[in-house]
Coordinates of C-alpha atoms in Angstrom, one line a residue:
M1 CA 48.5 9.0 26.2
C2 CA 44.9 8.8 27.2
M3 CA 42.7 6.4 25.2
M4 CA 39.1 7.1 24.5
D5 CA 36.5 4.8 26.3
P6 CA 35.3 2.1 23.8
L7 CA 31.8 2.4 25.2
Y8 CA 31.8 6.1 24.3
I9 CA 33.0 5.3 20.8
A10 CA 30.2 2.8 20.4
L11 CA 27.6 5.3 21.7
S12 CA 29.0 7.9 19.3
S13 CA 28.7 5.4 16.4
Y14 CA 25.2 4.7 17.3
R15 CA 24.3 8.5 17.4
R16 CA 25.9 8.9 14.0
R17 CA 23.8 6.0 12.7
K18 CA 26.9 3.8 12.0
Y19 CA 25.1 0.8 13.4
D20 CA 27.4 -1.8 12.0
Q21 CA 30.4 -0.2 13.6
C22 CA 28.5 0.1 16.9
A23 CA 27.4 -3.5 16.9
S24 CA 31.1 -4.7 16.2
L25 CA 32.4 -2.6 19.1
C26 CA 29.7 -3.9 21.4
T27 CA 30.5 -7.5 20.4
E28 CA 34.2 -6.9 21.3
L29 CA 33.2 -5.4 24.6
L30 CA 30.9 -8.3 25.4
E31 CA 33.6 -10.8 24.8
K32 CA 35.5 -9.2 27.7
N33 CA 32.5 -8.7 30.0
P34 CA 29.5 -10.8 28.8
Y35 CA 27.3 -9.5 31.7
D36 CA 27.5 -5.8 31.0
Q37 CA 23.8 -4.9 30.5
A38 CA 24.6 -1.4 29.2
I39 CA 26.6 -2.8 26.2
W40 CA 24.1 -5.6 25.7
T41 CA 21.3 -3.1 25.5
L42 CA 23.2 -0.9 23.1
K43 CA 23.9 -3.7 20.8
M44 CA 20.3 -4.6 20.7
K45 CA 19.3 -1.1 19.8
A46 CA 22.0 -1.0 17.1
L47 CA 20.8 -4.3 15.5
T48 CA 17.2 -3.1 15.7
E49 CA 17.9 0.1 13.9
Q50 CA 19.6 -1.8 11.1
V51 CA 16.3 -3.4 10.2
Y52 CA 13.7 -1.0 11.6
V53 CA 11.0 0.1 9.2
D54 CA 7.9 2.3 9.8
D55 CA 5.4 -0.5 10.1
I56 CA 2.5 1.9 10.0
E57 CA 3.3 2.8 6.4
A58 CA 4.5 -0.7 5.5
E59 CA 1.4 -2.4 6.8
E60 CA -0.4 -4.5 4.2
E61 CA -3.1 -7.0 4.4
G62 CA -1.9 -10.6 3.7
M63 CA -3.6 -13.3 1.7
A64 CA -4.5 -15.3 4.8
D65 CA -6.0 -12.1 6.4
A66 CA -8.0 -11.4 3.3
I67 CA -9.5 -14.8 2.9
L68 CA -9.9 -16.0 6.5
D69 CA -11.4 -12.7 7.9
D70 CA -14.2 -13.3 10.2
D71 CA -14.3 -9.8 11.8
I72 CA -16.7 -8.3 9.2
I73 CA -19.9 -7.1 10.8
A74 CA -22.1 -6.9 7.7
Q75 CA -21.7 -8.9 4.6
V76 CA -23.7 -6.4 2.6
P77 CA -22.8 -2.9 4.1
R78 CA -24.6 0.3 3.3
P79 CA -23.2 2.2 0.3
G80 CA -20.4 4.6 1.3
T81 CA -19.6 2.7 4.6
S82 CA -17.1 0.1 3.2
L83 CA -13.9 0.2 1.4
R84 CA -14.6 -3.1 -0.2
T85 CA -17.7 -2.0 -2.0
S86 CA -16.5 1.5 -2.9
S87 CA -16.6 0.6 -6.7
Q88 CA -20.4 0.1 -6.4
V89 CA -20.9 3.8 -5.5
Q90 CA -22.8 5.5 -8.3
R91 CA -20.7 8.3 -9.8
G92 CA -21.6 11.1 -12.1
V93 CA -18.3 11.0 -14.1
S94 CA -17.1 8.4 -16.5
Q95 CA -14.8 5.7 -15.3
G96 CA -12.6 6.3 -18.2
Q97 CA -11.6 9.6 -16.6
R98 CA -10.0 7.9 -13.7
P99 CA -9.3 4.1 -13.9
L100 CA -10.0 1.9 -10.9
T101 CA -8.0 -0.9 -9.5
Q102 CA -9.4 -4.5 -8.9
T103 CA -10.4 -3.4 -5.4
G104 CA -12.6 -0.7 -6.8
R105 CA -10.2 2.0 -5.6
P106 CA -9.3 4.8 -8.0
L107 CA -5.7 4.9 -9.0
S108 CA -3.8 6.8 -6.4
G109 CA -1.1 9.4 -7.1
V110 CA 1.4 7.2 -5.3
V111 CA 1.7 3.5 -4.8
R112 CA 0.9 2.4 -1.3
P113 CA 0.4 -1.0 0.3
G114 CA -3.0 -2.3 -0.6
T115 CA -3.9 0.3 -3.3
Q116 CA -2.7 -1.6 -6.4
T117 CA -3.6 -5.1 -5.4
S118 CA -6.8 -7.0 -5.1
R119 CA -8.6 -8.5 -2.2
P120 CA -9.1 -12.2 -3.2
E121 CA -12.3 -13.9 -2.2
T122 CA -10.9 -17.5 -2.4
I123 CA -7.5 -19.1 -2.4
E124 CA -7.9 -20.0 -6.0
Q125 CA -8.4 -16.3 -6.9
A126 CA -5.4 -15.3 -4.8
L127 CA -3.1 -17.9 -6.6
K128 CA -4.6 -17.4 -10.1
T129 CA -2.0 -15.2 -11.5
P130 CA 1.3 -13.6 -10.4
R131 CA -0.4 -10.1 -10.3
T132 CA -2.8 -11.2 -7.6
A133 CA -0.6 -13.6 -5.7
R134 CA 0.0 -12.3 -2.2
T135 CA 2.1 -13.4 0.8
A136 CA 0.7 -13.6 4.3
R137 CA 2.3 -11.6 7.0
P138 CA 4.9 -13.7 8.8
V139 CA 3.8 -14.3 12.4
T140 CA 5.8 -17.4 13.1
S141 CA 8.9 -17.4 15.4
R142 CA 12.4 -17.4 14.2
S143 CA 13.9 -18.3 17.6
A144 CA 15.1 -21.8 16.4
R145 CA 18.6 -20.4 15.9
S146 CA 20.4 -21.4 19.0
V147 CA 23.7 -20.6 20.8
R148 CA 24.6 -21.1 24.5
L149 CA 24.3 -17.7 26.2
G150 CA 25.2 -18.7 29.8
T151 CA 23.3 -18.2 33.0
A152 CA 22.6 -14.5 32.4
S153 CA 21.2 -15.1 28.8
M154 CA 23.6 -12.3 27.5
L155 CA 26.7 -14.3 26.5
T156 CA 27.6 -14.2 22.8
E157 CA 29.6 -16.5 20.5
P158 CA 31.5 -15.2 17.5
G159 CA 29.5 -15.8 14.3
G160 CA 26.5 -17.0 16.1
P161 CA 23.1 -15.4 17.0
F162 CA 23.2 -12.6 19.5
I163 CA 20.4 -13.9 21.8
Q164 CA 18.9 -17.3 22.3
I165 CA 15.3 -16.2 22.7
S166 CA 13.9 -19.5 24.0
R167 CA 16.2 -19.3 27.1
L168 CA 15.3 -15.7 28.0
N169 CA 13.8 -15.1 31.4
L170 CA 11.3 -12.6 30.2
G171 CA 9.8 -12.1 33.7
K172 CA 13.2 -10.9 34.9
Y173 CA 13.7 -8.3 32.1
A174 CA 10.0 -7.1 32.2
A175 CA 10.5 -5.6 35.5
N176 CA 13.4 -3.4 34.2
P177 CA 12.0 -0.8 31.7
S178 CA 15.4 0.3 30.6
I179 CA 16.1 -3.2 29.3
A180 CA 12.6 -4.4 28.5
K181 CA 11.8 -1.8 25.9
P182 CA 14.9 -2.3 23.7
L183 CA 14.5 -6.0 24.1
F184 CA 10.9 -5.8 22.9
E185 CA 11.9 -3.8 19.9
Y186 CA 14.7 -6.3 19.2
L187 CA 12.3 -9.2 19.3
F188 CA 9.6 -7.5 17.3
Y189 CA 11.6 -5.9 14.5
H190 CA 14.9 -7.8 14.3
E191 CA 13.9 -11.3 15.2
N192 CA 10.3 -11.0 14.0
D193 CA 9.3 -13.2 17.0
V194 CA 5.9 -11.8 17.7
R195 CA 4.9 -14.6 20.2
H196 CA 7.9 -13.8 22.6
A197 CA 7.5 -10.1 22.1
M198 CA 3.9 -10.3 23.0
E199 CA 4.7 -12.4 26.2
L200 CA 7.2 -9.8 27.2
A201 CA 4.7 -7.0 26.6
V202 CA 2.1 -8.8 28.7
Q203 CA 4.5 -9.3 31.6
A204 CA 5.8 -5.7 31.4
T205 CA 2.3 -4.3 31.4
E206 CA 1.5 -6.3 34.6
A207 CA 4.8 -5.1 36.1
S208 CA 3.8 -1.4 35.5
L209 CA 0.4 -2.1 37.1
F210 CA -1.3 -1.5 33.7
K211 CA -0.4 2.2 33.8
D212 CA 2.3 2.4 31.1
W213 CA 0.7 3.4 27.8
W214 CA 3.8 2.5 25.8
W215 CA 3.4 -1.2 26.7
K216 CA -0.3 -1.1 25.8
V217 CA 0.6 0.2 22.3
Q218 CA 3.2 -2.5 21.9
L219 CA 0.8 -5.1 22.9
G220 CA -1.8 -3.8 20.5
K221 CA 0.9 -4.0 17.7
C222 CA 1.4 -7.7 18.5
Y223 CA -2.4 -8.4 18.5
F224 CA -2.7 -6.5 15.2
V225 CA 0.1 -8.6 13.5
M226 CA -1.5 -11.8 14.7
G227 CA -5.0 -10.7 13.4
L228 CA -6.7 -10.2 16.7
M229 CA -8.2 -6.9 15.8
R230 CA -10.7 -6.5 18.7
D231 CA -7.9 -7.1 21.2
A232 CA -5.7 -4.6 19.5
E233 CA -8.6 -2.1 19.5
Q234 CA -9.0 -2.6 23.2
Q235 CA -5.3 -2.0 23.9
F236 CA -5.0 1.2 21.7
R237 CA -8.1 2.7 23.3
S238 CA -6.8 1.9 26.7
A239 CA -3.5 3.6 25.8
L240 CA -5.2 6.7 24.5
K241 CA -6.9 7.1 28.0
W242 CA -3.4 7.5 29.5
Q243 CA -1.6 9.3 26.8
Q244 CA -2.7 10.7 23.4
T245 CA -0.1 10.2 20.7
V246 CA -0.3 10.5 16.9
E247 CA 1.0 6.9 16.5
T248 CA -1.7 5.5 18.7
F249 CA -4.5 7.3 16.7
L250 CA -3.0 6.1 13.5
R251 CA -2.7 2.5 14.7
L252 CA -6.3 2.5 15.9
A253 CA -7.5 3.9 12.6
R254 CA -5.6 1.1 10.9
V255 CA -7.5 -1.4 13.0
Y256 CA -10.8 -0.1 11.9
I257 CA -9.6 0.0 8.2
R258 CA -8.8 -3.7 8.6
L259 CA -12.3 -4.3 10.1
D260 CA -13.7 -2.3 7.0
Q261 CA -15.1 0.5 9.1
P262 CA -13.8 3.6 7.3
L263 CA -16.3 5.9 9.0
T264 CA -15.1 4.9 12.4
A265 CA -11.5 5.3 11.3
L266 CA -12.3 8.8 10.1
D267 CA -13.8 9.6 13.5
V268 CA -10.6 8.4 15.2
C269 CA -8.4 10.6 12.9
K270 CA -10.6 13.7 13.4
T271 CA -10.4 13.0 17.2
G272 CA -6.6 13.0 16.9
L273 CA -6.7 16.3 15.1
E274 CA -8.5 17.8 18.1
Y275 CA -5.4 17.0 20.2
F276 CA -2.9 17.6 17.4
P277 CA -4.3 20.4 15.2
N278 CA -3.1 20.3 11.6
E279 CA -1.0 17.2 12.1
V280 CA 0.1 16.1 8.6
T281 CA 0.1 12.3 9.2
L282 CA -3.5 12.3 10.5
T283 CA -4.6 14.5 7.7
T284 CA -2.9 12.3 5.2
E285 CA -4.8 9.2 6.7
I286 CA -8.1 11.1 6.2
A287 CA -7.3 12.0 2.6
R288 CA -6.4 8.3 1.9
L289 CA -9.7 7.1 3.5
F290 CA -11.8 9.5 1.4
E291 CA -9.8 8.5 -1.7
G292 CA -10.5 4.8 -0.9
M293 CA -14.2 5.6 -0.6
N294 CA -14.2 7.2 -4.1
K295 CA -14.8 10.6 -2.6
I296 CA -12.0 12.2 -4.7
T297 CA -13.2 15.8 -4.3
V298 CA -13.1 15.6 -0.5
S299 CA -9.8 13.8 -0.6
V300 CA -8.1 16.5 -2.7
K301 CA -9.4 19.1 -0.2
Y302 CA -7.5 17.4 2.5
Y303 CA -4.4 17.0 0.4
K304 CA -4.5 20.7 -0.2
D305 CA -4.7 21.3 3.6
I306 CA -1.5 19.1 3.8
L307 CA 0.4 21.3 1.4
K308 CA -0.5 24.3 3.6
E309 CA 1.4 22.7 6.4
D310 CA 4.1 20.9 4.4
A311 CA 4.8 22.3 1.0
T312 CA 7.1 19.4 0.1
H313 CA 4.7 16.5 0.8
V314 CA 5.3 14.2 -2.1
E315 CA 2.1 12.2 -1.8
A316 CA -0.2 15.3 -1.6
I317 CA 1.5 16.9 -4.7
A318 CA 1.3 13.7 -6.7
C319 CA -2.4 13.0 -5.8
I320 CA -3.5 16.5 -6.6
G321 CA -1.5 16.4 -9.8
M322 CA -3.3 13.2 -10.8
Q323 CA -6.7 14.6 -10.0
H324 CA -6.1 17.6 -12.2
F325 CA -5.0 15.3 -15.0
Y326 CA -8.1 13.2 -14.9
T327 CA -10.3 16.3 -14.8
D328 CA -9.0 17.6 -18.1
Q329 CA -6.5 20.1 -16.6
P330 CA -3.1 18.7 -17.9
E331 CA -1.4 22.2 -17.7
V332 CA -2.2 22.4 -14.0
A333 CA -1.1 18.8 -13.4
L334 CA 2.1 19.6 -15.2
R335 CA 3.0 22.2 -12.7
F336 CA 2.6 19.7 -9.8
Y337 CA 4.8 17.1 -11.5
R338 CA 7.4 19.7 -12.3
R339 CA 7.4 20.6 -8.7
L340 CA 8.2 17.0 -7.8
L341 CA 11.0 17.0 -10.3
Q342 CA 12.4 20.2 -8.7
M343 CA 12.2 18.5 -5.3
G344 CA 14.6 15.7 -6.5
V345 CA 12.2 13.0 -7.3
Y346 CA 13.7 11.3 -10.4
N347 CA 12.1 8.0 -11.5
A348 CA 10.3 6.4 -14.5
E349 CA 6.9 7.0 -13.0
L350 CA 7.3 10.8 -12.8
F351 CA 8.7 11.1 -16.3
N352 CA 5.9 8.9 -17.6
N353 CA 3.3 11.3 -16.0
L354 CA 5.2 14.4 -17.3
G355 CA 5.1 12.9 -20.8
L356 CA 1.3 12.4 -20.7
C357 CA 0.8 15.9 -19.3
C358 CA 3.0 17.5 -22.0
F359 CA 1.1 15.5 -24.7
Y360 CA -2.4 16.5 -23.6
A361 CA -1.2 20.0 -23.0
Q362 CA 0.0 20.1 -26.6
Q363 CA 3.7 20.5 -25.7
Y364 CA 4.8 17.8 -28.2
D365 CA 8.4 18.8 -28.2
M366 CA 8.8 17.6 -24.6
T367 CA 6.6 14.5 -24.8
L368 CA 9.0 12.1 -26.5
T369 CA 12.0 13.4 -24.4
C370 CA 10.1 12.6 -21.2
F371 CA 9.1 9.1 -22.4
E372 CA 12.7 8.4 -23.5
R373 CA 13.9 9.2 -20.0
A374 CA 11.1 7.1 -18.5
L375 CA 12.2 4.1 -20.6
N376 CA 15.8 4.6 -19.5
L377 CA 14.8 4.6 -15.9
A378 CA 12.1 1.9 -16.1
T379 CA 12.2 -1.2 -14.0
D380 CA 10.4 -4.5 -14.9
E381 CA 7.3 -3.5 -12.9
V382 CA 6.6 -0.3 -14.8
I383 CA 8.0 -0.7 -18.3
A384 CA 4.8 -2.4 -19.6
D385 CA 2.7 0.6 -18.4
I386 CA 5.2 3.0 -20.1
W387 CA 4.9 1.2 -23.5
Y388 CA 1.2 1.2 -23.0
N389 CA 1.1 5.0 -22.6
I390 CA 3.4 5.5 -25.6
A391 CA 0.9 3.5 -27.6
H392 CA -1.7 6.1 -26.6
I393 CA 0.6 8.8 -27.9
A394 CA 0.9 7.0 -31.2
I395 CA -2.9 6.6 -31.4
G396 CA -3.2 10.3 -30.8
V397 CA -0.9 11.2 -33.7
G398 CA -2.6 8.7 -36.0
D399 CA 0.2 6.1 -36.2
C400 CA -1.7 2.9 -35.6
G401 CA 1.2 0.8 -36.7
L402 CA 3.4 2.3 -34.0
A403 CA 0.7 1.9 -31.5
S404 CA 0.2 -1.8 -32.2
Q405 CA 4.0 -2.3 -31.9
C406 CA 4.1 -0.5 -28.5
L407 CA 1.2 -2.5 -27.2
R408 CA 2.9 -5.7 -28.2
L409 CA 6.1 -4.6 -26.4
S410 CA 3.9 -3.9 -23.4
L411 CA 2.6 -7.4 -23.5
S412 CA 6.2 -8.8 -24.0
A413 CA 7.1 -7.1 -20.7
D414 CA 3.9 -8.2 -18.9
S415 CA 1.8 -10.9 -20.4
N416 CA -1.1 -10.1 -18.0
H417 CA -1.5 -6.5 -19.0
A418 CA -5.3 -6.5 -19.7
P419 CA -5.6 -2.8 -21.0
A420 CA -2.9 -3.6 -23.7
Y421 CA -5.0 -6.7 -24.9
N422 CA -8.1 -4.5 -25.0
N423 CA -6.4 -1.7 -27.1
L424 CA -4.9 -4.3 -29.4
G425 CA -8.4 -5.7 -29.9
V426 CA -9.6 -2.2 -30.8
L427 CA -6.8 -1.7 -33.4
E428 CA -7.6 -5.1 -34.9
L429 CA -11.2 -4.2 -35.0
R430 CA -10.4 -1.1 -37.0
R431 CA -8.5 -3.2 -39.5
G432 CA -11.5 -5.5 -39.9
H433 CA -9.8 -8.6 -38.2
Y434 CA -12.8 -9.6 -36.2
E435 CA -11.6 -12.9 -34.9
Q436 CA -8.3 -11.6 -33.7
A437 CA -10.1 -8.7 -32.0
R438 CA -12.5 -11.0 -30.2
A439 CA -9.6 -13.1 -28.9
F440 CA -8.0 -10.0 -27.5
F441 CA -11.2 -8.8 -25.9
Q442 CA -11.7 -12.2 -24.3
A443 CA -8.2 -12.3 -23.0
A444 CA -8.6 -8.8 -21.5
G445 CA -11.9 -9.8 -19.9
C446 CA -10.5 -12.9 -18.3
L447 CA -7.4 -11.2 -16.9
A448 CA -9.3 -8.1 -15.6
P449 CA -13.0 -8.8 -15.1
Y450 CA -13.3 -5.5 -13.1
L451 CA -12.7 -3.5 -16.3
F452 CA -15.8 -2.7 -18.3
E453 CA -14.1 -1.7 -21.6
P454 CA -13.2 -5.3 -22.7
H455 CA -16.6 -6.6 -22.0
Y456 CA -18.4 -3.7 -23.7
N457 CA -16.1 -4.0 -26.8
H458 CA -16.6 -7.7 -26.9
A459 CA -20.4 -7.3 -26.7
S460 CA -20.4 -4.7 -29.5
L461 CA -18.3 -6.9 -31.7
A462 CA -20.5 -9.9 -31.0
E463 CA -23.6 -7.8 -31.9
K464 CA -21.9 -6.7 -35.1
M465 CA -21.1 -10.4 -36.0
G466 CA -24.7 -11.4 -35.3
D467 CA -24.0 -13.4 -32.1
L468 CA -26.6 -11.7 -30.0
Q469 CA -26.7 -14.3 -27.2
T470 CA -23.0 -13.8 -26.5
S471 CA -23.4 -10.1 -26.7
Y472 CA -26.2 -10.2 -24.1
I473 CA -24.1 -12.3 -21.7
V474 CA -21.0 -10.2 -22.1
I475 CA -22.8 -6.8 -21.7
Q476 CA -24.1 -7.9 -18.4
K477 CA -20.5 -8.5 -17.2
A478 CA -19.7 -4.9 -18.3
L479 CA -22.6 -3.6 -16.2
E480 CA -21.4 -5.6 -13.2
A481 CA -18.0 -4.0 -13.6
Y482 CA -19.4 -0.5 -14.0
P483 CA -23.2 -0.2 -13.5
C484 CA -23.7 3.4 -14.5
H485 CA -21.9 3.2 -18.0
T486 CA -24.4 4.7 -20.4
G487 CA -23.2 2.9 -23.4
S488 CA -23.5 -0.6 -21.9
Q489 CA -27.0 0.2 -20.6
E490 CA -28.1 1.4 -24.1
L491 CA -26.6 -1.7 -25.7
L492 CA -28.4 -3.9 -23.1
N493 CA -31.7 -2.2 -23.8
S494 CA -31.3 -2.7 -27.5
L495 CA -30.6 -6.3 -27.1
Q496 CA -33.6 -6.8 -24.8
R497 CA -35.8 -5.1 -27.3
H498 CA -34.5 -7.4 -30.0
F499 CA -35.2 -10.5 -28.0
A500 CA -38.6 -9.2 -27.1
F501 CA -39.3 -8.7 -30.8
I502 CA -38.2 -12.2 -31.7

């Protein structure tokens, strides 16, 4: 009876994405022949695929990158040319129509790295609360795990690490592309050893006489992770001269985003569209950039172009639906969110949005059903926001007691939920409890100084209580958070006239 080749079984397992089975078979084969490079390479690829992630989408700026950034060209950039000053752009609509995050970016239809977190200016701000605490990207080596591999650096021991990285002869493998490329991906993704991966990429680039664009891209990835943006830019541009790929255009655009040059990033993406017309990933990056620059109308235009190419693009559908909701078109937004539900998206956030759309579209019979499902599916990260939105429903139907209870449930789930403190203050103000209302407004203002509502409410309350000096100080904070708020400007003018009269 003929037995099937074990190497063929391992290859079949790899192609069927059964990476654990493939790695186990390779381990058994390496015990019999530790120097078989084909099996060694296959096991490296299987282990890499187990932990591989799309690092373009998962890329996020760490705390150390945000604070110790010395690549900024202008400390005071021109309006409309920086993602960090996008909140200072004067807009004709009220901020209440579409809330902003602490970074000044409008709330996005989907949660992406960097869109819901702030950019701390100091270490104290970064570590102030759990909502703003951030973790720097790991760039240290994890090659301290050791096991004797033998003279060929390919021997394995049961229960031990696969490769002892510190004893690898990188120059030997760099000259062999069939082994060097899987080895680089193993070091970069599985071991997270950027230093050795970069050393391998440098030697492989030299071995290819600087003509292999793939190694230039990998070297740029290493520079990017280590924070060397200008070196990464040089490598990506050099790679584009040899070969134009979508990935390289995206990575180069991310370099300019990290350097806070969104206009240059837009030029890179538009150049990529000349080589790859109607490419969805490049169009998505352009839409995100315009959204980050508070140019929502232009962003929605590009999201609609995405749907012409890919009608099932979740991010485009969600972002267009959110824009319709915040432009007083809940019926149209409901159609987009129902489309997501039909596509199989089933989570608490979607049912929360469906509930809000049903309420403002006056479909009250579906509102409570959607919020009940949202609460059943909610995780610890979103349950506070769901109770906060249910409180809005209670306020809309006139049940202030239920609204107060929902807001307190929101705070029990997240004690740093500033909008809930602000709304509790408004409810206490309606009841005539001025001291409690002021305490809630102060708490909201301290937790979220980028929101203008707590400052404006606090200033109005202070004026009503006769504390004009406090009102004058707080209203200036409201104008710092949102300079073009008409109510804050009118209150400030009234206080200035009062002080002038005195």
